[in-house]
Amino acid sequence: MTEQKRKRVVILGGGFGGVYTALYLEKLLRKHDDFEILLINKENYFVFQPMLAEVVSGSVGILDTVSPIRRMLPRTDLHVREVESIDIKNSTITTTPGFRPHSHVIHYDHLVLALGNVTDFRGLRGLPEHAIPFKNLGDALYLRNHLIHVLEEAAVEQDSPELRRQLLTFVVAGGGFSGVEVVAELNDFVRGVIKNYPQLDPTDVRVVLLHAQARILPELDEKLALYAQKILARRGVEIRLNTKLAAATGDEAILADGTRISTKSLISTVASSPNPLIDALDLPKERGRLKADSSLLVMGTDNVWALGDCALVPMTDGGICPPTAQFAIRQASTAAHNIVSTFRGGERKSFQFKELGKLAVLGHRSAVAQVFGVNVSGFLAWFLWRTIYLMKLPGWGRRLKVAASWTFDLFLPAELVQLKLGDSMGVSHEHFEPGQEVFHQGDLGDRIYIIARGQAEVARQESGREIVLAKLGAGEYFGEMALLNQTTRNATVRCVEALDLLSIHKREFSVLAANLPSMRDSFEQVMKQRRIATASVLAEAAH
Amino acid sequence: MTEQKRKRVVILGGGFGGVYTALYLEKLLRKHDDFEILLINKENYFVFQPMLAEVVSGSVGILDTVSPIRRMLPRTDLHVREVESIDIKNSTITTTPGFRPHSHVIHYDHLVLALGNVTDFRGLRGLPEHAIPFKNLGDALYLRNHLIHVLEEAAVEQDSPELRRQLLTFVVAGGGFSGVEVVAELNDFVRGVIKNYPQLDPTDVRVVLLHAQARILPELDEKLALYAQKILARRGVEIRLNTKLAAATGDEAILADGTRISTKSLISTVASSPNPLIDALDLPKERGRLKADSSLLVMGTDNVWALGDCALVPMTDGGICPPTAQFAIRQASTAAHNIVSTFRGGERKSFQFKELGKLAVLGHRSAVAQVFGVNVSGFLAWFLWRTIYLMKLPGWGRRLKVAASWTFDLFLPAELVQLKLGDSMGVSHEHFEPGQEVFHQGDLGDRIYIIARGQAEVARQESGREIVLAKLGAGEYFGEMALLNQTTRNATVRCVEALDLLSIHKREFSVLAANLPSMRDSFEQVMKQRRIATASVLAEAAH
């Protein structure tokens, strides 16, 4: 059995760290295969992260920023699966089942952990329910569609100028690289396409960037950051420095100083956490990142390697590698070399690399950059950015397509197609702050709500006075009248103590109620009791 | 109030019929606006339907086949909304609410109905649950992703050759234009990209086209149809003539003669019904289509016009217009002229048009066509097809992009990125046929099932014998052990009488159970009872 003699390197994660490790390993792989490479990633593509923000404005095509991993890595086995658990003691990985309902358990000789980190809004009031993350391709597509969706809605809402202004307000939290690039592309896009909406007034558009520190882009020189601020401000972005986002609801962004910005579009690029898989490992960590030595081996192990954003890798100058693509790629080269040295008995290398530069693009034809210590800004930096990234894109096909997209973008108007991504979930979580209305008497009702936490009051407007009908707490529900077709709300429900709600669309609710007799029965019972209770409160109030 | 004097033409539907009516109306609109145009469509784009199948193989970009309606119709007001109801008596349209929970009621002076028809699998056993429709852009994207998904899964499934062959079998039902174009593009795509999956054997790929009649493409000359059959067969498509699809499950396509084809990919282009909105109208209809006169006015009305697939329009030769884009476009021109004539007191025109030709593309570099009565096939037909469609695409930008995509497609490999469209719904409907297993003892369990219709038996393998533990019917559920983390099924559940199930993923189920105390309680009670019942059955069987 030659199969068993071959060593297996398993790589977890298909970002820069994981994919480039496989790429370098493939280069070192000999004809007679002394080892095999298996990469596990939940998507079948690699995302060229630095260009993700351009998907928002449509200046590159939807698929231009991603490459199929199979094409990049012809000699690597790819499993498009979620990793369920990592067992360091037994050197195995378990992945989720696919069509066949059995787990896959995969043995490794060497394990490369390149799982990056994940968006994590937990603990931030209302953000898990209402903030839009910006990390992967799915997020970028979602945001792009959301922007078109609010524009379309604003165009229809002729009756309510407040709603129209709310729909045309966009808030981005976080003034690092990612936040700045998103706000720049978003701003360009919205201000560009609004001319296709003759019903809308371009001066109603408001784009706000929130940043907790005294200047944006802390990664760059102050001069460049100030230049970036000037450019963004000139293009209409309102920058709020020393300002933190405190909470969010479905209707507003709430700042730490209590200011409320009415918006349906809050994007946060701030919150990220270690991948839960890394979290679950019993290996030495610091601030959630795996402690690796300069050879990229995780401390205390002899076959587990870590790199990229999930690893803490020392630099030769005593510092720690920043979590950027440039570093991940160079770390991948070192890790691949060292893994092969372990097989073949060669010397291990220590990771060392001096950063070449940093770039942030500020939307159409402007950028800021620091290259070999020199500051560059404006059109030159933008041109540099495009050239460098184009050359770094994997594969000539991709480069050609991106070059074509960029060329078209110079003279064709921005893409305006709202690509609806699947059905919107019928069950969702919502957060409300005290004083806010969940719904108003007279509104159309199509969802029922279950209180997970907090308190609400139910009030009815009756011959000019408001009568509080009930207070509701955790485990109770409201809005059940929506189950009857085409009715308007017969009362207003208002948040008293911060509310976390589970809301279910009547479509899904009726499927559940039809199939779960116990659920239907208990709802019918409570509805009956309520009708009686309401009648008695109103009768009393009438006296 | 000049506002009130202007007449309003409301167009429902953004397909060829609706968009071209607006386009022709815009041409007739005068500077001093004697009428206004409002188009209502649930998407903000127009789909160039004849090119939709190319999205599957990726030979055009995802957005290349669609155009934003706003760009095409700068003087038309667009509402991106679903139509809720049409009130002919009061001349109003009600649309669904957006962010503001209130219905929009829109008054019209003239109404143009161009709502086409819809995919409708009702009444076809197992099709609503398991067949993939092919009608709009969402369907095309879904299919494309599904194809990549089954290829990825097949690549991981090293242990089960049957499952791998099932995953690599693709069945298309319906040999009309749409079915033939889908099967051709699907076949090209799968056989093209499989070389990127070194684990897979290309000879395992099976592509089947089912057609109820003696030859495919009934719309075309027999000679051309036979040519198309030859080309498809040569490329590996297995054509089954005189064969009807009888039913579907999640695991197979069941033919009328009882043959079962094991597949996870069943595409049906056959079933379509009138739009439910047209269905609900109290206007003269035939076979679900609105009866219009030769001026496109719906019989018995003087301000309701109908065209395209939802209308029955007489031709001058006594026949009836076929439901094609060519006819819809010419009908739109007649309808626009006649509406304006009604306002301005001119003559009405009668619709007349002689079809120019018919085209069906057979995948890469081959097609069949009938142009001005002449038959063309092979590369020439394909070249003709591309040229004609390119010229018919709305807007120069779109044409340029498509031309670029086609050029890249000549020398670049097919796109292989699996774009996941939103989270898969946690609640779904499933259909099983007698004898089929819902799950097998020892499988991993992550869903619970509720029986809507049919009967199932629960059986356990115990010391070499199978013991039937229970029979379950409508309203009962099973699989509740999945609620506990990481367990395998402790029994097999098998369909006895055709089963319609509602299945809920444990993720969604636990959210519901956590928030709905009554639901949790009733489940816990039944679980307890079952444990006792099972123990007693097993104890008896042990004697």
Coordinates of C-alpha atoms in Angstrom, one line a residue, chain A residues 57-342:
Chain A
S57 CA -19.6 49.9 -6.6
G58 CA -19.5 47.3 -9.4
S59 CA -16.3 48.6 -10.9
V60 CA -15.2 45.0 -11.1
G61 CA -17.6 42.2 -11.9
I62 CA -19.1 40.0 -9.2
L63 CA -16.8 37.1 -9.8
D64 CA -13.7 39.1 -10.8
T65 CA -12.4 39.2 -7.2
V66 CA -12.5 35.5 -6.7
S67 CA -10.7 32.5 -8.2
P68 CA -11.7 28.8 -8.2
I69 CA -9.3 27.1 -5.8
R70 CA -9.2 24.0 -8.0
R71 CA -7.8 26.0 -10.9
M72 CA -5.1 27.6 -8.7
L73 CA -4.1 24.3 -7.1
P74 CA -4.3 21.5 -9.6
R75 CA -2.3 19.1 -7.4
T76 CA -4.2 19.8 -4.2
D77 CA -7.2 17.8 -3.1
L78 CA -10.0 20.3 -2.1
H79 CA -12.8 19.5 0.2
V80 CA -15.5 22.1 0.1
R81 CA -16.8 21.5 3.6
E82 CA -17.2 23.1 7.0
V83 CA -14.7 21.9 9.6
E84 CA -16.6 20.5 12.6
S85 CA -13.7 19.8 14.9
I86 CA -10.0 19.6 15.2
D87 CA -8.5 16.7 17.3
I88 CA -4.9 17.5 17.9
K89 CA -4.3 14.5 20.1
N90 CA -5.4 12.0 17.4
S91 CA -4.2 14.1 14.5
T92 CA -7.7 14.2 12.8
I93 CA -10.1 16.7 11.4
T94 CA -13.8 16.1 11.3
T95 CA -15.9 17.8 8.6
T96 CA -19.6 18.3 8.3
P97 CA -21.6 15.7 6.3
G98 CA -22.7 16.6 2.8
F99 CA -25.5 14.7 1.0
R100 CA -24.4 11.5 2.8
P101 CA -25.3 11.8 6.5
H102 CA -22.0 10.7 7.8
S103 CA -19.1 12.8 9.2
H104 CA -15.8 12.7 7.4
V105 CA -12.8 12.1 9.6
I106 CA -9.5 12.9 8.0
H107 CA -6.1 12.0 9.3
Y108 CA -3.2 14.4 8.9
D109 CA 0.6 14.2 9.4
H110 CA 0.9 17.9 9.3
L111 CA -1.8 20.4 9.9
V112 CA -1.7 24.0 8.7
L113 CA -4.1 26.4 10.5
A114 CA -4.9 29.4 8.4
L115 CA -8.5 30.0 9.5
G116 CA -8.3 33.8 9.8
N117 CA -10.8 35.5 12.0
V118 CA -14.6 36.0 11.8
T119 CA -17.0 38.9 12.1
D120 CA -18.4 38.8 15.6
F121 CA -21.1 41.3 16.7
R122 CA -21.9 39.4 19.9
G123 CA -22.1 41.7 22.9
L124 CA -22.8 44.8 20.8
R125 CA -26.4 45.9 21.4
G126 CA -28.5 45.5 18.3
L127 CA -25.5 44.9 16.0
P128 CA -26.0 41.1 15.5
E129 CA -29.6 41.8 14.4
H130 CA -29.1 45.0 12.3
A131 CA -25.5 45.8 11.3
I132 CA -24.2 44.7 7.9
P133 CA -20.8 43.0 8.1
F134 CA -18.1 43.4 5.5
K135 CA -15.7 40.5 5.4
N136 CA -16.4 38.0 2.6
L137 CA -17.8 38.0 -0.9
G138 CA -21.3 37.2 0.4
D139 CA -21.2 40.3 2.5
A140 CA -20.1 42.5 -0.4
L141 CA -22.9 41.1 -2.6
Y142 CA -25.4 41.6 0.2
L143 CA -24.3 45.2 0.7
R144 CA -24.5 46.0 -3.0
N145 CA -28.0 44.7 -3.2
H146 CA -29.1 46.4 -0.1
L147 CA -27.9 49.7 -1.5
I148 CA -30.0 49.2 -4.6
H149 CA -32.9 48.0 -2.5
V150 CA -33.0 51.2 -0.4
L151 CA -32.7 53.4 -3.5
E152 CA -35.6 51.5 -5.1
E153 CA -37.7 51.9 -1.9
A154 CA -36.9 55.6 -1.6
A155 CA -38.1 56.1 -5.2
V156 CA -41.5 54.6 -4.3
E157 CA -41.9 56.3 -1.0
Q158 CA -43.4 59.6 -2.3
D159 CA -45.4 60.2 0.9
S160 CA -42.9 60.2 3.6
P161 CA -39.9 62.5 3.3
E162 CA -38.5 61.3 6.6
L163 CA -38.5 57.7 5.5
R164 CA -36.9 58.8 2.2
R165 CA -34.1 60.6 4.0
Q166 CA -33.6 57.6 6.3
L167 CA -33.3 55.3 3.3
L168 CA -30.7 57.6 1.8
T169 CA -28.5 57.8 4.9
F170 CA -25.6 55.3 5.1
V171 CA -23.4 54.8 8.1
V172 CA -20.1 53.0 8.1
A173 CA -18.5 52.2 11.4
G174 CA -14.7 51.8 11.5
G175 CA -12.1 54.0 9.8
G176 CA -9.4 51.4 9.2
F177 CA -8.5 50.2 5.7
S178 CA -11.6 48.1 5.2
G179 CA -14.0 50.8 6.5
V180 CA -12.4 53.6 4.4
E181 CA -12.5 51.5 1.3
V182 CA -16.1 50.5 1.8
V183 CA -17.3 54.1 2.6
A184 CA -15.5 55.4 -0.5
E185 CA -17.0 52.8 -2.9
L186 CA -20.4 53.1 -1.3
N187 CA -20.3 56.9 -1.6
D188 CA -19.2 56.8 -5.3
F189 CA -21.8 54.2 -6.1
V190 CA -24.8 55.9 -4.5
R191 CA -24.0 59.4 -5.7
G192 CA -23.3 58.0 -9.1
V193 CA -26.5 56.0 -9.7
I194 CA -28.9 58.4 -8.0
K195 CA -29.3 60.3 -11.3
N196 CA -31.2 57.2 -12.6
Y197 CA -33.8 57.9 -9.9
P198 CA -35.5 61.2 -11.1
Q199 CA -37.8 61.1 -8.0
L200 CA -34.9 61.4 -5.6
D201 CA -33.1 64.5 -4.6
P202 CA -29.3 63.9 -4.6
T203 CA -28.9 66.4 -1.7
D204 CA -30.9 63.9 0.5
V205 CA -28.0 61.5 0.3
R206 CA -25.9 61.3 3.5
V207 CA -22.9 59.1 4.0
V208 CA -21.3 59.0 7.4
L209 CA -18.0 57.4 8.5
L210 CA -17.6 56.8 12.3
H211 CA -14.2 56.3 13.7
A212 CA -13.2 55.9 17.4
Q213 CA -9.8 57.7 17.1
A214 CA -8.7 61.2 16.3
R215 CA -7.9 60.3 12.6
I216 CA -8.8 57.5 10.2
L217 CA -6.4 54.9 8.8
P218 CA -4.2 54.4 11.9
E219 CA -2.1 52.0 9.9
L220 CA -0.8 54.8 7.7
D221 CA 1.2 58.0 8.2
E222 CA -0.7 60.9 9.6
K223 CA -0.1 63.0 6.5
L224 CA -1.7 60.3 4.2
A225 CA -4.6 59.8 6.6
L226 CA -5.3 63.6 6.6
Y227 CA -5.1 63.6 2.8
A228 CA -7.6 60.7 2.7
Q229 CA -10.0 62.6 5.1
K230 CA -9.8 65.6 2.8
I231 CA -10.6 63.6 -0.3
L232 CA -13.5 61.7 1.3
A233 CA -14.9 64.9 2.8
R234 CA -14.7 66.6 -0.6
R235 CA -16.7 63.7 -2.1
G236 CA -19.4 64.2 0.5
V237 CA -18.5 61.7 3.2
E238 CA -19.2 63.1 6.7
I239 CA -16.4 61.9 8.9
R240 CA -17.1 61.7 12.6
L241 CA -13.8 61.3 14.6
N242 CA -13.5 60.2 18.2
T243 CA -17.0 58.7 17.8
K244 CA -18.0 55.2 18.8
L245 CA -21.0 53.3 17.7
A246 CA -22.9 52.2 20.9
A247 CA -25.9 50.3 19.6
A248 CA -28.1 49.7 16.6
T249 CA -31.8 49.1 15.9
G250 CA -33.6 48.4 12.6
D251 CA -34.1 52.2 12.3
E252 CA -31.0 53.9 13.6
A253 CA -27.3 53.9 14.5
I254 CA -26.9 55.0 18.1
L255 CA -23.6 56.7 19.0
A256 CA -21.8 56.6 22.3
D257 CA -22.7 60.3 23.0
G258 CA -26.4 59.4 22.6
T259 CA -26.7 60.9 19.1
R260 CA -29.1 58.9 16.9
I261 CA -28.7 58.7 13.2
S262 CA -31.8 57.5 11.4
T263 CA -30.7 54.9 8.8
K264 CA -31.6 51.5 7.3
S265 CA -28.0 51.0 6.3
L266 CA -25.4 50.5 9.0
I267 CA -22.2 48.8 7.9
S268 CA -19.7 47.7 10.6
T269 CA -16.1 46.6 9.7
V270 CA -14.9 46.7 13.3
A271 CA -15.9 43.6 15.2
S272 CA -13.9 40.5 14.6
S273 CA -13.1 37.5 16.7
P274 CA -10.9 34.5 16.4
N275 CA -12.4 31.6 14.5
P276 CA -14.4 29.5 16.9
L277 CA -12.4 26.5 15.8
I278 CA -9.2 28.1 17.0
D279 CA -10.9 29.2 20.1
A280 CA -11.8 25.6 20.9
L281 CA -8.2 24.4 20.6
D282 CA -6.1 23.6 23.7
L283 CA -3.0 25.2 22.3
P284 CA -1.0 28.3 23.5
K285 CA -2.7 31.5 22.4
E286 CA -2.5 35.2 23.0
R287 CA -5.5 37.5 22.4
G288 CA -7.1 34.6 20.7
R289 CA -4.3 34.1 18.2
L290 CA -2.2 30.9 18.1
K291 CA 1.4 31.4 19.3
A292 CA 3.8 30.3 16.7
D293 CA 7.6 30.3 16.7
S294 CA 9.6 31.9 13.9
S295 CA 9.4 28.7 11.9
L296 CA 5.6 29.0 12.0
L297 CA 5.2 25.9 14.2
V298 CA 2.7 26.3 16.9
M299 CA 4.4 26.3 20.3
G300 CA 4.5 22.9 22.0
T301 CA 3.7 21.0 18.8
D302 CA 5.8 19.4 16.1
N303 CA 3.3 19.0 13.3
V304 CA 0.8 21.9 13.7
W305 CA 1.6 25.1 11.8
A306 CA -0.2 28.4 12.0
L307 CA -0.1 31.5 9.9
G308 CA -2.2 34.5 8.7
D309 CA -4.7 36.4 10.9
C310 CA -5.2 33.5 13.3
A311 CA -1.5 33.2 14.2
L312 CA 0.8 35.3 16.4
V313 CA 4.1 35.2 14.5
P314 CA 7.2 37.0 15.9
M315 CA 9.2 39.3 13.6
T316 CA 13.0 39.4 13.7
D317 CA 12.8 43.0 15.1
G318 CA 10.9 41.7 18.1
G319 CA 7.5 42.9 16.9
I320 CA 4.6 40.9 15.7
C321 CA 3.4 40.3 12.2
P322 CA 0.4 42.5 11.3
P323 CA -2.6 40.6 9.9
T324 CA -2.2 41.5 6.3
A325 CA -2.2 39.6 3.0
Q326 CA 1.5 40.5 2.3
F327 CA 2.6 38.8 5.5
A328 CA 0.3 35.8 5.1
I329 CA 1.8 35.1 1.7
R330 CA 5.4 35.3 2.9
Q331 CA 4.5 33.2 6.0
A332 CA 3.0 30.6 3.6
S333 CA 6.3 30.3 1.8
T334 CA 8.2 29.8 5.0
A335 CA 5.6 27.2 6.3
A336 CA 5.7 25.2 3.1
H337 CA 9.5 25.1 3.1
N338 CA 9.6 24.0 6.7
I339 CA 7.0 21.3 6.4
V340 CA 8.9 19.8 3.4
S341 CA 12.2 20.1 5.4
T342 CA 10.6 18.1 8.2

